[in-house]
GROMACS .gro file of C-alpha atoms in nm:
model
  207
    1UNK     CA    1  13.458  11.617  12.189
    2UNK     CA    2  13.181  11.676  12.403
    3UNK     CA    3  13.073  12.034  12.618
    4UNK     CA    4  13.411  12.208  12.779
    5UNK     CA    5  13.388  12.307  13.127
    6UNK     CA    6  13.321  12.681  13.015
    7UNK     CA    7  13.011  12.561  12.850
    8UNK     CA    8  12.883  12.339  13.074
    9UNK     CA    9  12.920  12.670  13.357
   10UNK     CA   10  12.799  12.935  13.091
   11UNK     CA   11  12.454  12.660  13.062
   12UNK     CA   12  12.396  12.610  13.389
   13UNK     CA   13  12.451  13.008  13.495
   14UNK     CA   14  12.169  13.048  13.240
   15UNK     CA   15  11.967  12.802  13.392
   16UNK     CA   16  12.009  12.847  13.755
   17UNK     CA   17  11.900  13.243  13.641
   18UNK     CA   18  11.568  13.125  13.515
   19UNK     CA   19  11.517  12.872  13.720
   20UNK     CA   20  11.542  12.890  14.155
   21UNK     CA   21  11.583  12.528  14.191
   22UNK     CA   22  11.862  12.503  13.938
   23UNK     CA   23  12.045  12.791  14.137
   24UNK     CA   24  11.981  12.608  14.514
   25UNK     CA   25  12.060  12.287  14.351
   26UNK     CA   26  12.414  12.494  14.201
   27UNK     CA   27  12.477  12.637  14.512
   28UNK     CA   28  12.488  12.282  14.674
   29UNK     CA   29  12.630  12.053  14.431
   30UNK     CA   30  12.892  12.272  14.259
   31UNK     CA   31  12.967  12.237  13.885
   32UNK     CA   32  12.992  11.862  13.717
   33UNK     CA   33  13.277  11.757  13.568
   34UNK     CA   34  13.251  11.752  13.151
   35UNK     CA   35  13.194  11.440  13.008
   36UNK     CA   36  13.405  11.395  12.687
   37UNK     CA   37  13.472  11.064  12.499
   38UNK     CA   38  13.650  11.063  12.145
   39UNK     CA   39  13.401  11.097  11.841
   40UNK     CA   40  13.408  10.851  11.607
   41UNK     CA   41  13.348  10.404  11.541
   42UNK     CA   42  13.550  10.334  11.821
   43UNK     CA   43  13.313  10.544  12.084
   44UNK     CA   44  13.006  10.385  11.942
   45UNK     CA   45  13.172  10.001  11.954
   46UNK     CA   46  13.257  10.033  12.319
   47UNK     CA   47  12.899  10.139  12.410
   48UNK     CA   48  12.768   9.856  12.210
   49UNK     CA   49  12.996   9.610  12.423
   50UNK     CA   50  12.963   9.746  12.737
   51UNK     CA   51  12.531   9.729  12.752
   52UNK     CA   52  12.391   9.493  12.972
   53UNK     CA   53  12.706   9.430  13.175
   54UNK     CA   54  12.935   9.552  13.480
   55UNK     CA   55  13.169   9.806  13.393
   56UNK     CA   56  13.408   9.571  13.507
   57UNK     CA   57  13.276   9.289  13.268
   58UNK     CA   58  13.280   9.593  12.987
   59UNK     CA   59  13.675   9.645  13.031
   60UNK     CA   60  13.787   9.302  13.018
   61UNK     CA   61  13.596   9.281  12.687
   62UNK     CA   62  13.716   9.559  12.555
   63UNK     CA   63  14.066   9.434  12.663
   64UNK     CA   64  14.028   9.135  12.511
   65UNK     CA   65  13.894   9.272  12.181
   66UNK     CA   66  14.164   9.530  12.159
   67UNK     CA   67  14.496   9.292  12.219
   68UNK     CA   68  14.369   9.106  11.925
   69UNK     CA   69  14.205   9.343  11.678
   70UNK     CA   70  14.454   9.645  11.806
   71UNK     CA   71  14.350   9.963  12.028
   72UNK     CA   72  14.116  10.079  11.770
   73UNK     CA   73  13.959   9.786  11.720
   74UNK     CA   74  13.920   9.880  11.325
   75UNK     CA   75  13.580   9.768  11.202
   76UNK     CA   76  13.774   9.607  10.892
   77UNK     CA   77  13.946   9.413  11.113
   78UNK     CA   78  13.646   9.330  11.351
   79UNK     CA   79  13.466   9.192  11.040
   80UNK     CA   80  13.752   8.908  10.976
   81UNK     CA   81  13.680   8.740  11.276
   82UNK     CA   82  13.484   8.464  11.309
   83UNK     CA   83  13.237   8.379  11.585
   84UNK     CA   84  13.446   8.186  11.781
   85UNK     CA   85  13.704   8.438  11.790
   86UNK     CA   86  13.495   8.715  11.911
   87UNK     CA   87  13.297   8.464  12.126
   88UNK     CA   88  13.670   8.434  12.293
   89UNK     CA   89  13.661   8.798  12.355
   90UNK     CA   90  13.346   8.741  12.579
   91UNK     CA   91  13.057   8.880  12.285
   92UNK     CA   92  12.760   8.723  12.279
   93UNK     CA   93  12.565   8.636  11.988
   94UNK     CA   94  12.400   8.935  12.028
   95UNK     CA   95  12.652   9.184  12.038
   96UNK     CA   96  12.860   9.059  11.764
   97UNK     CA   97  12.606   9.117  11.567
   98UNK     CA   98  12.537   9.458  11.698
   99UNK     CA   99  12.890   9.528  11.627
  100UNK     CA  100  12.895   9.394  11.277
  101UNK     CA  101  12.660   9.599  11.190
  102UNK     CA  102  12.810   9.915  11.283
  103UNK     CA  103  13.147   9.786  11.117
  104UNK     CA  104  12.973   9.714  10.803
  105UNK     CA  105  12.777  10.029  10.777
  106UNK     CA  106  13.137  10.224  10.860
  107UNK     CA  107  13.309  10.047  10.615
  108UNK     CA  108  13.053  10.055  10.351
  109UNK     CA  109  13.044  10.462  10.416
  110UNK     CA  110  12.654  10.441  10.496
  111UNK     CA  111  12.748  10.593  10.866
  112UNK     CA  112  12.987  10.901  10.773
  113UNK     CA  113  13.037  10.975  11.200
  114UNK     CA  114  13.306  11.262  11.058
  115UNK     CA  115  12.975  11.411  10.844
  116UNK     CA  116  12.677  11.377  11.132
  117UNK     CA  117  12.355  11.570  11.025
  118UNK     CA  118  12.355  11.933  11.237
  119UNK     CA  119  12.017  11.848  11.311
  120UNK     CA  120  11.967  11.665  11.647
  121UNK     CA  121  11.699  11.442  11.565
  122UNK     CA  122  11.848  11.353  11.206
  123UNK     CA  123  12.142  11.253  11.411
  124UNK     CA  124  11.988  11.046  11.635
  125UNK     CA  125  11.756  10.896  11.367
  126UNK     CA  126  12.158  10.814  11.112
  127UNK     CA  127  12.245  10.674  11.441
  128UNK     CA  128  11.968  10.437  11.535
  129UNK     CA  129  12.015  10.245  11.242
  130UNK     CA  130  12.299  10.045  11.392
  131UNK     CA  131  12.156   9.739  11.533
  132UNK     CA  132  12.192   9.835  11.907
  133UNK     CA  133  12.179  10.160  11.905
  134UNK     CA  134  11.920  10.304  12.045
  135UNK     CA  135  11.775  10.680  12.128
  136UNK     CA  136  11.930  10.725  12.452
  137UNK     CA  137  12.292  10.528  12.325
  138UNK     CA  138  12.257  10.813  12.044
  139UNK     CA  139  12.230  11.088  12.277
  140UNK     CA  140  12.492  10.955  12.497
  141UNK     CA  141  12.713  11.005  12.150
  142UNK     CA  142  12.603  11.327  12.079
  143UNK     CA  143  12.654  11.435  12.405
  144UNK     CA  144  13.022  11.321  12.538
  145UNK     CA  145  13.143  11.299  12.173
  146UNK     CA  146  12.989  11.555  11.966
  147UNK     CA  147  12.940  11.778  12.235
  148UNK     CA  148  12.573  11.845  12.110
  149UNK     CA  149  12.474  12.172  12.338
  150UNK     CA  150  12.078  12.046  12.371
  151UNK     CA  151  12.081  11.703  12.399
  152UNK     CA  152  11.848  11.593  12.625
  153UNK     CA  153  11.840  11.197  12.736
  154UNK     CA  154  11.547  11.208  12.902
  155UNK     CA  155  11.473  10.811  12.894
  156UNK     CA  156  11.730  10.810  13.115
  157UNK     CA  157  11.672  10.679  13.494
  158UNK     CA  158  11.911  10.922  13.659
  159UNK     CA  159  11.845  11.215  13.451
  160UNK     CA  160  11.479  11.183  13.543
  161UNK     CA  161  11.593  11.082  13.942
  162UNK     CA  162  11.784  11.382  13.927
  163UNK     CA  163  11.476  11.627  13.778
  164UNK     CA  164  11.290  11.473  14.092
  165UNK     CA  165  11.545  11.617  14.340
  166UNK     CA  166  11.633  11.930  14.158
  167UNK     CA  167  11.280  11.986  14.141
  168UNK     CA  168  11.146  11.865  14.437
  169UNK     CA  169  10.891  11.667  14.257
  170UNK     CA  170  10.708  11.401  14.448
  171UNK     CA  171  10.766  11.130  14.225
  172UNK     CA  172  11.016  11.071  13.954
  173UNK     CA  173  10.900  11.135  13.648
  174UNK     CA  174  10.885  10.926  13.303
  175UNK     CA  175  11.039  10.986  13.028
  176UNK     CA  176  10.794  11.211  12.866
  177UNK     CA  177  10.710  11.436  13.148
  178UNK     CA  178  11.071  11.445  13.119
  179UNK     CA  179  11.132  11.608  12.784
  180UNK     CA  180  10.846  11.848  12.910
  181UNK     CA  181  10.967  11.959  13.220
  182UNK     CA  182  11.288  12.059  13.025
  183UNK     CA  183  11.146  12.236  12.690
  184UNK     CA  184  11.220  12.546  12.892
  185UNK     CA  185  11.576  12.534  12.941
  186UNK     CA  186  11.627  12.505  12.558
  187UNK     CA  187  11.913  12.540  12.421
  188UNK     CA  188  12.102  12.431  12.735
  189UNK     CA  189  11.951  12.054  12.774
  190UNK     CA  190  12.277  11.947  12.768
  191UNK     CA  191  12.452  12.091  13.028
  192UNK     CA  192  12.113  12.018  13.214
  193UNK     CA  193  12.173  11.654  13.150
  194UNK     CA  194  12.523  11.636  13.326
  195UNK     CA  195  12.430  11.813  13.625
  196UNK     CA  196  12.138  11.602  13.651
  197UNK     CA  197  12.406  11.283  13.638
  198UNK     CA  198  12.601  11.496  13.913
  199UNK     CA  199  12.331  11.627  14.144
  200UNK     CA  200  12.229  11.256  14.154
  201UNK     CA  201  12.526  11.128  14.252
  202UNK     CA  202  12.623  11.344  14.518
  203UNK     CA  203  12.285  11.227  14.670
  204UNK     CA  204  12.183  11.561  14.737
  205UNK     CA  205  11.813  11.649  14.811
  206UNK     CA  206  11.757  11.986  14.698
  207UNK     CA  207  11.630  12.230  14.969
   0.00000   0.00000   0.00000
């Protein structure tokens, strides 16, 4: 599961002590939400068919998928299909294959999600071998699933629009100024992150 609401408040008490634009930022914004989705195949499947759509084109997918394959959507059962079946589901080309090959490499054992590396960047590096799967779809997993404490996405467009505000920055940054600006609040990136998400979407300028 990913970061409780103690941790997330614990983080960001750390960070707004070390940092005055954290605290003003706090003070305005009030703590996020946690961000939790189930660890595991199933997790990883659903962000693989919901990139590059609507949220609302994501569900009825994912609707779709599970009234035929079950609510699990078991990758042994995802491999029987044929094109044409998934097709029906509304999966491109493209993302059947994506999601073949993280069925394949779950049933063949070669991506043990119950045995993750405790190394962050061995993580993300198991993880990236699923066709689809990029860095920041990694984090995303380590984050809300694993509940990694120092993840830091910070390829992310509303993690860095949020740095911008936080920080009053004049522009926003890119993704490598990004992961600089944020060495510094080690080991509490991930907290970071999810206010970051928050602060941006209460559209907050920070004073």
């Amino acid at each position: 599961m990913g970061l409780t609401a103690k941790q997330i408040k614990h983080s960001l008490d750390a960070l707004a002590g070390q940092e005055k634009r954290f605290a003003i930022a706090l003070e305005q914004a009030g703590y996020p939400e946690p961000r939790i989705r189930e660890r595991g195949y199933t997790t990883l499947l659903r962000t693989i068919v919901g990139q590059q759509v609507s949220v609302a084109a994501a569900s009825s997918m994912w609707n779709k998928l599970a009234a035929k394959l079950g609510e699990d959507c078991a990758p042994e059962k995802l491999l029987a299909e044929d094109f044409d079946s998934l097709r029906a589901c509304g999966l491109s080309r493209q993302k059947q294959g994506y999601a073949r090959s993280l069925a394949e490499l779950v049933v063949s054992g070669a991506l043990p999600l119950d045995a993750l590396p405790e190394d962050d960047e061995e993580a993300i590096a198991y993880l990236t071998k699923v066709k689809g799967i990029g860095r920041w779809s990694a984090e995303i997993y380590l984050l809300f699933a694993e509940g990694r404490a120092d993840i830091w996405p910070a390829g992310d467009l509303a993690v860095q629009e949020g740095v911008k505000r936080i920080l009053l920055l004049e522009e926003r940054p890119t993704e490598k100024p990004t992961r600089e600006i944020a060495e510094s609040w080690r080991p509490h990136r991930g907290a970071a992150a999810i206010f970051t998400w928050h602060y941006y979407a209460t559209g907050f300028e920070a004073i």
